[in-house]
Each structure stands twice: as structure tokens, then as C-alpha cells.
């Protein structure tokens, strides 16, 4: 399971382009973090906490419960600021697309439920895209972590 430092961040036209989503209603500077989740309740809280710990505060969290049979909805529901969408199991791509539709930001991060962001991930990505406004995408480093939270060498 990776821990991401400067995560994949999509901007402007990239966040919703080609999907039929009206990108003109997106909020400037807001990063939508979409967490698709299928039976990953055991990791989901850590993923959400890693977003909440970001130094960049202009974000929203959207969790898409893709038909989980575990406590995914309960974990996501325990965070008042998380927007939760429950749907029948349709697969990872459909869950990401559903989260994208629900999001209000003009920046986008897809975070798997068993991954975590390092505290500066959103800030680093946002700064990178601000420095290069012609770019539509940025990505950063990652490191592998074990289930117990310790890091492992690549």
C-alpha cells in the first residue's frame, strides 16, 4: 500500500473534461479528493485522516462506497465533513467517475482507500500546478508501507 507525497493532481479542464460534467460550476482552488472503496473499511479511516491532516486546507473528501459488505459506510459516515455516496458494486472506474461527478473542486485527486497522503501532498501538487498553469496534471513520489504502518524499501 503506497503512501503518497506529491500525489497525482488534475486541474481545470482535466477535472471533469470529456465527462459531460459542467466544469464551470467548480470552485476555484478547491481540491476534490475522491476515495473509491470496496470492502476496505479497515484502511478507510487512515486514508480519510491523511486527507484531514493536509497542510493545504482547501479540499473536500468524497467517499464512494462501491457496494461494500463491510463497515465502509459506517467508517465514512463517522466523519461529518465526508460526502458519502453509496452505490451498487460497479467497479473502480465507475466509483471514481461517480465521485468525480459529485465533487465540486476544480482540482482532483483519486486516493485509493488503502493508501495515505503525506501531509504536504495536496500543497505540493497545488503549488506545482500554480507554477505551471499550462499543465493539466502533476504527480509525485511515493513509498510503500506495510499493513502495520511501517515503511518498506522499494
Short mmCIF file of N, CA and C in Angstrom, two decimals:
data_model
loop_
_atom_site.label_atom_id
_atom_site.label_comp_id
_atom_site.label_asym_id
_atom_site.label_seq_id
_atom_site.Cartn_x
_atom_site.Cartn_y
_atom_site.Cartn_z
N UNK A 1 0.85 -1.16 0.00
CA UNK A 1 0.00 0.00 0.00
C UNK A 1 0.90 1.23 0.00
N UNK A 2 0.75 2.12 -1.00
CA UNK A 2 1.61 3.29 -1.07
C UNK A 2 1.18 4.42 -0.15
N UNK A 3 2.17 5.17 0.28
CA UNK A 3 1.94 6.43 0.97
C UNK A 3 2.46 7.48 0.01
N UNK A 4 1.65 8.45 -0.34
CA UNK A 4 1.94 9.34 -1.44
C UNK A 4 2.35 10.70 -0.91
N UNK A 5 3.44 11.27 -1.48
CA UNK A 5 3.87 12.58 -1.04
C UNK A 5 3.29 13.67 -1.93
N UNK A 6 3.55 13.66 -3.19
CA UNK A 6 3.02 14.66 -4.11
C UNK A 6 2.10 13.94 -5.07
N UNK A 7 0.91 13.70 -4.67
CA UNK A 7 0.01 12.80 -5.38
C UNK A 7 -0.36 13.29 -6.77
N UNK A 8 -1.00 12.43 -7.54
CA UNK A 8 -1.49 12.80 -8.86
C UNK A 8 -2.59 13.84 -8.67
N UNK A 9 -2.41 14.99 -9.25
CA UNK A 9 -3.38 16.08 -9.11
C UNK A 9 -3.72 16.56 -10.50
N UNK A 10 -5.01 16.64 -10.79
CA UNK A 10 -5.50 17.07 -12.09
C UNK A 10 -6.16 18.43 -11.89
N UNK A 11 -6.01 19.30 -12.88
CA UNK A 11 -6.54 20.64 -12.75
C UNK A 11 -7.51 21.01 -13.86
N UNK A 12 -8.28 22.03 -13.59
CA UNK A 12 -9.11 22.70 -14.57
C UNK A 12 -9.83 21.79 -15.54
N UNK A 13 -9.48 21.88 -16.81
CA UNK A 13 -10.14 21.09 -17.84
C UNK A 13 -10.00 19.61 -17.59
N UNK A 14 -8.90 19.19 -16.96
CA UNK A 14 -8.70 17.77 -16.69
C UNK A 14 -9.67 17.22 -15.67
N UNK A 15 -10.14 18.04 -14.76
CA UNK A 15 -11.05 17.59 -13.71
C UNK A 15 -12.48 17.68 -14.20
N UNK A 16 -12.89 16.70 -14.98
CA UNK A 16 -14.25 16.65 -15.46
C UNK A 16 -14.35 16.75 -16.97
N UNK A 17 -13.26 17.06 -17.64
CA UNK A 17 -13.29 17.21 -19.09
C UNK A 17 -13.67 15.89 -19.75
N UNK A 18 -14.52 15.99 -20.74
CA UNK A 18 -14.90 14.81 -21.50
C UNK A 18 -15.90 13.92 -20.79
N UNK A 19 -16.43 14.35 -19.64
CA UNK A 19 -17.33 13.51 -18.87
C UNK A 19 -18.77 14.00 -18.93
N UNK A 20 -18.98 15.15 -19.55
CA UNK A 20 -20.32 15.72 -19.56
C UNK A 20 -20.60 16.53 -18.30
N UNK A 21 -19.58 16.68 -17.44
CA UNK A 21 -19.74 17.43 -16.19
C UNK A 21 -19.49 18.90 -16.48
N UNK A 22 -20.34 19.77 -15.97
CA UNK A 22 -20.19 21.20 -16.16
C UNK A 22 -19.07 21.71 -15.27
N UNK A 23 -17.89 21.88 -15.86
CA UNK A 23 -16.73 22.30 -15.08
C UNK A 23 -16.79 23.77 -14.69
N UNK A 24 -17.70 24.55 -15.27
CA UNK A 24 -17.80 25.97 -14.92
C UNK A 24 -18.36 26.16 -13.52
N UNK A 25 -18.99 25.14 -12.93
CA UNK A 25 -19.53 25.26 -11.58
C UNK A 25 -18.52 24.83 -10.52
N UNK A 26 -17.34 24.45 -10.92
CA UNK A 26 -16.31 24.02 -9.99
C UNK A 26 -15.77 25.21 -9.20
N UNK A 27 -15.39 24.97 -7.94
CA UNK A 27 -14.87 26.04 -7.09
C UNK A 27 -13.37 26.18 -7.27
N UNK A 28 -12.93 27.39 -7.57
CA UNK A 28 -11.51 27.69 -7.77
C UNK A 28 -10.71 27.33 -6.53
N UNK A 29 -9.61 26.64 -6.73
CA UNK A 29 -8.71 26.32 -5.63
C UNK A 29 -9.13 25.17 -4.75
N UNK A 30 -10.32 24.62 -4.98
CA UNK A 30 -10.80 23.50 -4.17
C UNK A 30 -10.32 22.19 -4.77
N UNK A 31 -9.72 21.36 -3.94
CA UNK A 31 -9.27 20.04 -4.36
C UNK A 31 -10.30 19.02 -3.89
N UNK A 32 -10.87 18.28 -4.84
CA UNK A 32 -11.77 17.18 -4.51
C UNK A 32 -10.94 15.92 -4.41
N UNK A 33 -10.96 15.29 -3.24
CA UNK A 33 -10.28 14.01 -3.05
C UNK A 33 -11.35 12.93 -3.08
N UNK A 34 -11.30 12.10 -4.12
CA UNK A 34 -12.26 11.02 -4.29
C UNK A 34 -11.62 9.72 -3.80
N UNK A 35 -12.29 9.07 -2.86
CA UNK A 35 -11.81 7.81 -2.31
C UNK A 35 -12.83 6.73 -2.65
N UNK A 36 -12.56 5.95 -3.72
CA UNK A 36 -13.45 4.83 -4.02
C UNK A 36 -13.13 3.70 -3.04
N UNK A 37 -14.15 3.01 -2.57
CA UNK A 37 -13.91 2.00 -1.55
C UNK A 37 -14.82 0.79 -1.75
N UNK A 38 -14.20 -0.36 -1.82
CA UNK A 38 -14.95 -1.62 -1.86
C UNK A 38 -14.35 -2.55 -0.82
N UNK A 39 -15.06 -2.73 0.29
CA UNK A 39 -14.65 -3.62 1.37
C UNK A 39 -13.24 -3.32 1.90
N UNK A 40 -12.96 -2.04 2.09
CA UNK A 40 -11.67 -1.61 2.65
C UNK A 40 -11.87 -0.80 3.92
N UNK A 41 -12.92 -1.09 4.67
CA UNK A 41 -13.22 -0.32 5.88
C UNK A 41 -12.05 -0.28 6.85
N UNK A 42 -11.26 -1.34 6.89
CA UNK A 42 -10.13 -1.40 7.81
C UNK A 42 -9.05 -0.38 7.51
N UNK A 43 -8.99 0.10 6.29
CA UNK A 43 -7.99 1.11 5.91
C UNK A 43 -8.59 2.49 5.69
N UNK A 44 -9.87 2.56 5.45
CA UNK A 44 -10.51 3.80 5.03
C UNK A 44 -10.30 4.95 6.01
N UNK A 45 -10.39 4.69 7.30
CA UNK A 45 -10.19 5.75 8.29
C UNK A 45 -8.82 6.39 8.18
N UNK A 46 -7.79 5.58 7.93
CA UNK A 46 -6.44 6.13 7.77
C UNK A 46 -6.34 6.99 6.52
N UNK A 47 -6.99 6.57 5.45
CA UNK A 47 -6.98 7.37 4.22
C UNK A 47 -7.65 8.72 4.47
N UNK A 48 -8.81 8.70 5.11
CA UNK A 48 -9.52 9.95 5.40
C UNK A 48 -8.69 10.83 6.33
N UNK A 49 -8.13 10.24 7.38
CA UNK A 49 -7.31 11.01 8.31
C UNK A 49 -6.11 11.66 7.61
N UNK A 50 -5.54 10.97 6.63
CA UNK A 50 -4.40 11.53 5.91
C UNK A 50 -4.80 12.75 5.09
N UNK A 51 -6.04 12.77 4.60
CA UNK A 51 -6.52 13.95 3.88
C UNK A 51 -6.80 15.07 4.89
N UNK A 52 -7.41 14.73 5.99
CA UNK A 52 -7.72 15.74 7.01
C UNK A 52 -6.46 16.40 7.56
N UNK A 53 -5.32 15.71 7.49
CA UNK A 53 -4.05 16.22 8.04
C UNK A 53 -3.26 17.06 7.03
N UNK A 54 -3.85 17.36 5.88
CA UNK A 54 -3.14 18.12 4.85
C UNK A 54 -2.85 19.55 5.30
N UNK A 55 -1.67 20.06 4.91
CA UNK A 55 -1.34 21.45 5.18
C UNK A 55 -2.15 22.38 4.28
N UNK A 56 -2.51 21.92 3.08
CA UNK A 56 -3.40 22.66 2.18
C UNK A 56 -4.82 22.37 2.64
N UNK A 57 -5.55 23.41 3.04
CA UNK A 57 -6.86 23.21 3.67
C UNK A 57 -8.04 23.32 2.71
N UNK A 58 -7.80 23.68 1.47
CA UNK A 58 -8.90 23.85 0.53
C UNK A 58 -9.26 22.55 -0.17
N UNK A 59 -9.85 21.63 0.57
CA UNK A 59 -10.20 20.33 0.00
C UNK A 59 -11.58 19.89 0.46
N UNK A 60 -12.13 18.95 -0.27
CA UNK A 60 -13.33 18.22 0.14
C UNK A 60 -13.03 16.75 -0.06
N UNK A 61 -13.69 15.91 0.73
CA UNK A 61 -13.49 14.46 0.64
C UNK A 61 -14.80 13.82 0.21
N UNK A 62 -14.71 13.03 -0.87
CA UNK A 62 -15.86 12.29 -1.36
C UNK A 62 -15.50 10.80 -1.30
N UNK A 63 -16.24 10.03 -0.52
CA UNK A 63 -16.04 8.58 -0.46
C UNK A 63 -17.17 7.93 -1.25
N UNK A 64 -16.79 7.04 -2.15
CA UNK A 64 -17.78 6.28 -2.91
C UNK A 64 -17.72 4.83 -2.43
N UNK A 65 -18.77 4.42 -1.72
CA UNK A 65 -18.91 3.04 -1.26
C UNK A 65 -19.46 2.24 -2.43
N UNK A 66 -18.60 1.44 -3.03
CA UNK A 66 -18.94 0.70 -4.24
C UNK A 66 -19.54 -0.67 -3.92
N UNK A 67 -20.63 -0.66 -3.14
CA UNK A 67 -21.34 -1.90 -2.83
C UNK A 67 -20.67 -2.75 -1.77
N UNK A 68 -19.95 -2.12 -0.87
CA UNK A 68 -19.24 -2.86 0.18
C UNK A 68 -20.19 -3.63 1.08
N UNK A 69 -19.70 -4.76 1.60
CA UNK A 69 -20.46 -5.55 2.57
C UNK A 69 -19.85 -5.45 3.96
N UNK A 70 -18.82 -4.63 4.09
CA UNK A 70 -18.20 -4.42 5.40
C UNK A 70 -18.69 -3.09 5.98
N UNK A 71 -17.93 -2.49 6.86
CA UNK A 71 -18.35 -1.27 7.56
C UNK A 71 -17.89 0.01 6.85
N UNK A 72 -17.68 -0.05 5.55
CA UNK A 72 -17.22 1.12 4.80
C UNK A 72 -18.12 2.33 5.02
N UNK A 73 -19.42 2.18 4.88
CA UNK A 73 -20.34 3.31 5.03
C UNK A 73 -20.30 3.87 6.45
N UNK A 74 -20.18 3.00 7.44
CA UNK A 74 -20.13 3.45 8.83
C UNK A 74 -18.86 4.25 9.10
N UNK A 75 -17.73 3.78 8.57
CA UNK A 75 -16.46 4.50 8.76
C UNK A 75 -16.56 5.87 8.11
N UNK A 76 -16.96 5.92 6.84
CA UNK A 76 -17.08 7.21 6.15
C UNK A 76 -18.09 8.11 6.85
N UNK A 77 -19.19 7.54 7.30
CA UNK A 77 -20.24 8.31 7.96
C UNK A 77 -19.83 8.87 9.31
N UNK A 78 -18.76 8.36 9.89
CA UNK A 78 -18.30 8.86 11.18
C UNK A 78 -17.53 10.18 11.05
N UNK A 79 -17.31 10.62 9.83
CA UNK A 79 -16.64 11.90 9.56
C UNK A 79 -17.67 12.86 8.97
N UNK A 80 -18.13 13.84 9.74
CA UNK A 80 -19.20 14.73 9.26
C UNK A 80 -18.86 15.47 7.98
N UNK A 81 -17.59 15.76 7.75
CA UNK A 81 -17.21 16.53 6.57
C UNK A 81 -17.10 15.68 5.30
N UNK A 82 -17.18 14.39 5.43
CA UNK A 82 -17.06 13.49 4.27
C UNK A 82 -18.41 13.38 3.57
N UNK A 83 -18.38 13.55 2.26
CA UNK A 83 -19.58 13.32 1.45
C UNK A 83 -19.54 11.86 1.01
N UNK A 84 -20.54 11.10 1.37
CA UNK A 84 -20.59 9.66 1.11
C UNK A 84 -21.63 9.36 0.04
N UNK A 85 -21.21 8.62 -0.96
CA UNK A 85 -22.11 8.12 -1.99
C UNK A 85 -22.07 6.61 -1.93
N UNK A 86 -23.24 5.98 -1.76
CA UNK A 86 -23.33 4.52 -1.77
C UNK A 86 -23.94 4.10 -3.09
N UNK A 87 -23.34 3.09 -3.72
CA UNK A 87 -23.86 2.58 -4.98
C UNK A 87 -23.66 1.08 -5.04
N UNK A 88 -24.40 0.45 -5.94
CA UNK A 88 -24.16 -0.97 -6.19
C UNK A 88 -22.77 -1.14 -6.75
N UNK A 89 -22.18 -2.30 -6.49
CA UNK A 89 -20.83 -2.55 -6.98
C UNK A 89 -20.80 -2.44 -8.50
N UNK A 90 -19.97 -1.50 -8.97
CA UNK A 90 -19.84 -1.26 -10.41
C UNK A 90 -18.38 -1.23 -10.84
N UNK A 91 -17.47 -1.41 -9.90
CA UNK A 91 -16.05 -1.42 -10.23
C UNK A 91 -15.37 -0.08 -9.95
N UNK A 92 -14.04 -0.14 -9.93
CA UNK A 92 -13.22 1.01 -9.56
C UNK A 92 -13.45 2.21 -10.47
N UNK A 93 -13.45 2.01 -11.77
CA UNK A 93 -13.62 3.14 -12.69
C UNK A 93 -14.96 3.83 -12.49
N UNK A 94 -16.03 3.05 -12.36
CA UNK A 94 -17.35 3.63 -12.14
C UNK A 94 -17.41 4.38 -10.82
N UNK A 95 -16.77 3.85 -9.79
CA UNK A 95 -16.75 4.53 -8.49
C UNK A 95 -16.00 5.85 -8.58
N UNK A 96 -14.86 5.85 -9.27
CA UNK A 96 -14.11 7.10 -9.45
C UNK A 96 -14.95 8.12 -10.22
N UNK A 97 -15.58 7.68 -11.30
CA UNK A 97 -16.40 8.59 -12.09
C UNK A 97 -17.57 9.15 -11.29
N UNK A 98 -18.18 8.33 -10.46
CA UNK A 98 -19.28 8.80 -9.61
C UNK A 98 -18.78 9.85 -8.63
N UNK A 99 -17.61 9.64 -8.06
CA UNK A 99 -17.02 10.62 -7.15
C UNK A 99 -16.67 11.91 -7.86
N UNK A 100 -16.17 11.80 -9.07
CA UNK A 100 -15.86 12.98 -9.88
C UNK A 100 -17.11 13.80 -10.13
N UNK A 101 -18.20 13.14 -10.45
CA UNK A 101 -19.46 13.86 -10.69
C UNK A 101 -19.94 14.59 -9.45
N UNK A 102 -19.74 13.99 -8.28
CA UNK A 102 -20.21 14.57 -7.03
C UNK A 102 -19.31 15.71 -6.56
N UNK A 103 -18.05 15.68 -6.95
CA UNK A 103 -17.08 16.67 -6.48
C UNK A 103 -17.36 18.08 -6.98
N UNK A 104 -16.92 19.05 -6.18
CA UNK A 104 -17.14 20.46 -6.50
C UNK A 104 -15.85 21.21 -6.79
N UNK A 105 -14.71 20.56 -6.62
CA UNK A 105 -13.43 21.25 -6.81
C UNK A 105 -13.02 21.34 -8.26
N UNK A 106 -12.11 22.28 -8.54
CA UNK A 106 -11.56 22.34 -9.89
C UNK A 106 -10.21 21.65 -9.96
N UNK A 107 -9.82 21.00 -8.86
CA UNK A 107 -8.67 20.11 -8.82
C UNK A 107 -9.16 18.76 -8.31
N UNK A 108 -8.47 17.71 -8.70
CA UNK A 108 -8.95 16.37 -8.40
C UNK A 108 -7.80 15.45 -8.00
N UNK A 109 -8.04 14.67 -6.95
CA UNK A 109 -7.11 13.61 -6.54
C UNK A 109 -7.93 12.35 -6.34
N UNK A 110 -7.49 11.25 -6.95
CA UNK A 110 -8.06 9.95 -6.66
C UNK A 110 -7.14 9.28 -5.65
N UNK A 111 -7.69 8.90 -4.50
CA UNK A 111 -6.92 8.25 -3.44
C UNK A 111 -7.57 6.91 -3.14
N UNK A 112 -6.85 5.83 -3.36
CA UNK A 112 -7.40 4.52 -3.04
C UNK A 112 -7.57 4.41 -1.53
N UNK A 113 -8.56 3.66 -1.11
CA UNK A 113 -8.92 3.56 0.30
C UNK A 113 -7.82 2.95 1.15
N UNK A 114 -6.93 2.19 0.55
CA UNK A 114 -5.84 1.59 1.32
C UNK A 114 -4.53 2.37 1.18
N UNK A 115 -4.61 3.61 0.70
CA UNK A 115 -3.44 4.48 0.59
C UNK A 115 -3.59 5.67 1.54
N UNK A 116 -2.48 6.36 1.74
CA UNK A 116 -2.49 7.56 2.58
C UNK A 116 -1.69 8.65 1.90
N UNK A 117 -2.07 9.89 2.16
CA UNK A 117 -1.31 11.03 1.67
C UNK A 117 -0.38 11.52 2.77
N UNK A 118 0.83 11.91 2.38
CA UNK A 118 1.70 12.60 3.31
C UNK A 118 1.16 14.02 3.49
N UNK A 119 1.47 14.68 4.59
CA UNK A 119 0.82 15.96 4.92
C UNK A 119 0.93 17.07 3.88
N UNK A 120 1.98 17.08 3.07
CA UNK A 120 2.15 18.15 2.08
C UNK A 120 1.73 17.75 0.68
N UNK A 121 1.10 16.60 0.50
CA UNK A 121 0.79 16.10 -0.84
C UNK A 121 -0.07 17.09 -1.63
N UNK A 122 -1.16 17.57 -1.07
CA UNK A 122 -2.03 18.48 -1.81
C UNK A 122 -1.35 19.82 -2.03
N UNK A 123 -0.65 20.30 -1.03
CA UNK A 123 0.07 21.57 -1.15
C UNK A 123 1.12 21.50 -2.25
N UNK A 124 1.89 20.44 -2.26
CA UNK A 124 2.93 20.29 -3.29
C UNK A 124 2.33 20.22 -4.68
N UNK A 125 1.26 19.46 -4.83
CA UNK A 125 0.60 19.36 -6.13
C UNK A 125 0.01 20.67 -6.57
N UNK A 126 -0.65 21.36 -5.66
CA UNK A 126 -1.27 22.65 -5.97
C UNK A 126 -0.21 23.66 -6.39
N UNK A 127 0.89 23.72 -5.62
CA UNK A 127 1.97 24.65 -5.95
C UNK A 127 2.59 24.33 -7.31
N UNK A 128 2.75 23.05 -7.60
CA UNK A 128 3.31 22.63 -8.88
C UNK A 128 2.43 23.10 -10.04
N UNK A 129 1.13 22.93 -9.90
CA UNK A 129 0.22 23.35 -10.96
C UNK A 129 0.11 24.86 -11.05
N UNK A 130 0.26 25.55 -9.94
CA UNK A 130 0.23 27.01 -9.95
C UNK A 130 1.45 27.57 -10.67
N UNK A 131 2.60 26.94 -10.44
CA UNK A 131 3.83 27.37 -11.11
C UNK A 131 3.79 27.11 -12.61
N UNK A 132 3.05 26.08 -13.03
CA UNK A 132 2.96 25.70 -14.44
C UNK A 132 1.50 25.67 -14.87
N UNK A 133 0.87 26.83 -15.04
CA UNK A 133 -0.56 26.86 -15.34
C UNK A 133 -0.94 26.16 -16.66
N UNK A 134 0.01 25.94 -17.54
CA UNK A 134 -0.29 25.24 -18.79
C UNK A 134 -0.40 23.73 -18.57
N UNK A 135 0.03 23.25 -17.43
CA UNK A 135 -0.03 21.81 -17.12
C UNK A 135 -1.43 21.43 -16.66
N UNK A 136 -1.82 20.22 -16.96
CA UNK A 136 -3.12 19.71 -16.53
C UNK A 136 -2.97 18.61 -15.49
N UNK A 137 -1.75 18.21 -15.19
CA UNK A 137 -1.53 17.03 -14.35
C UNK A 137 -0.18 17.15 -13.66
N UNK A 138 -0.14 16.72 -12.42
CA UNK A 138 1.13 16.62 -11.73
C UNK A 138 1.12 15.34 -10.91
N UNK A 139 2.28 14.81 -10.65
CA UNK A 139 2.36 13.62 -9.81
C UNK A 139 3.62 13.71 -8.98
N UNK A 140 3.69 12.91 -7.94
CA UNK A 140 4.82 13.00 -7.03
C UNK A 140 5.36 11.65 -6.64
N UNK A 141 6.17 11.68 -5.63
CA UNK A 141 6.84 10.48 -5.14
C UNK A 141 5.90 9.65 -4.27
N UNK A 142 6.30 8.41 -4.05
CA UNK A 142 5.54 7.54 -3.15
C UNK A 142 6.52 6.63 -2.43
N UNK A 143 6.04 6.04 -1.38
CA UNK A 143 6.80 4.99 -0.69
C UNK A 143 5.81 3.93 -0.24
N UNK A 144 6.30 2.72 -0.18
CA UNK A 144 5.44 1.61 0.22
C UNK A 144 5.37 1.51 1.73
N UNK A 145 4.19 1.20 2.23
CA UNK A 145 4.03 0.98 3.66
C UNK A 145 3.38 -0.38 3.87
N UNK A 146 3.71 -0.98 4.98
CA UNK A 146 3.14 -2.27 5.33
C UNK A 146 1.81 -2.05 6.07
N UNK A 147 1.06 -3.12 6.23
CA UNK A 147 -0.24 -3.04 6.91
C UNK A 147 -0.10 -2.50 8.33
N UNK A 148 1.07 -2.72 8.96
CA UNK A 148 1.26 -2.22 10.33
C UNK A 148 1.69 -0.75 10.35
N UNK A 149 1.83 -0.13 9.17
CA UNK A 149 2.18 1.28 9.10
C UNK A 149 3.65 1.56 8.91
N UNK A 150 4.50 0.56 9.03
CA UNK A 150 5.94 0.77 8.83
C UNK A 150 6.24 0.86 7.34
N UNK A 151 7.31 1.59 7.02
CA UNK A 151 7.68 1.73 5.62
C UNK A 151 8.61 0.61 5.20
N UNK A 152 8.59 0.32 3.92
CA UNK A 152 9.49 -0.70 3.39
C UNK A 152 10.28 -0.10 2.24
N UNK A 153 11.46 -0.60 2.02
CA UNK A 153 12.28 -0.15 0.90
C UNK A 153 11.69 -0.67 -0.40
N UNK A 154 11.82 0.10 -1.48
CA UNK A 154 11.26 -0.30 -2.77
C UNK A 154 11.92 -1.53 -3.31
#
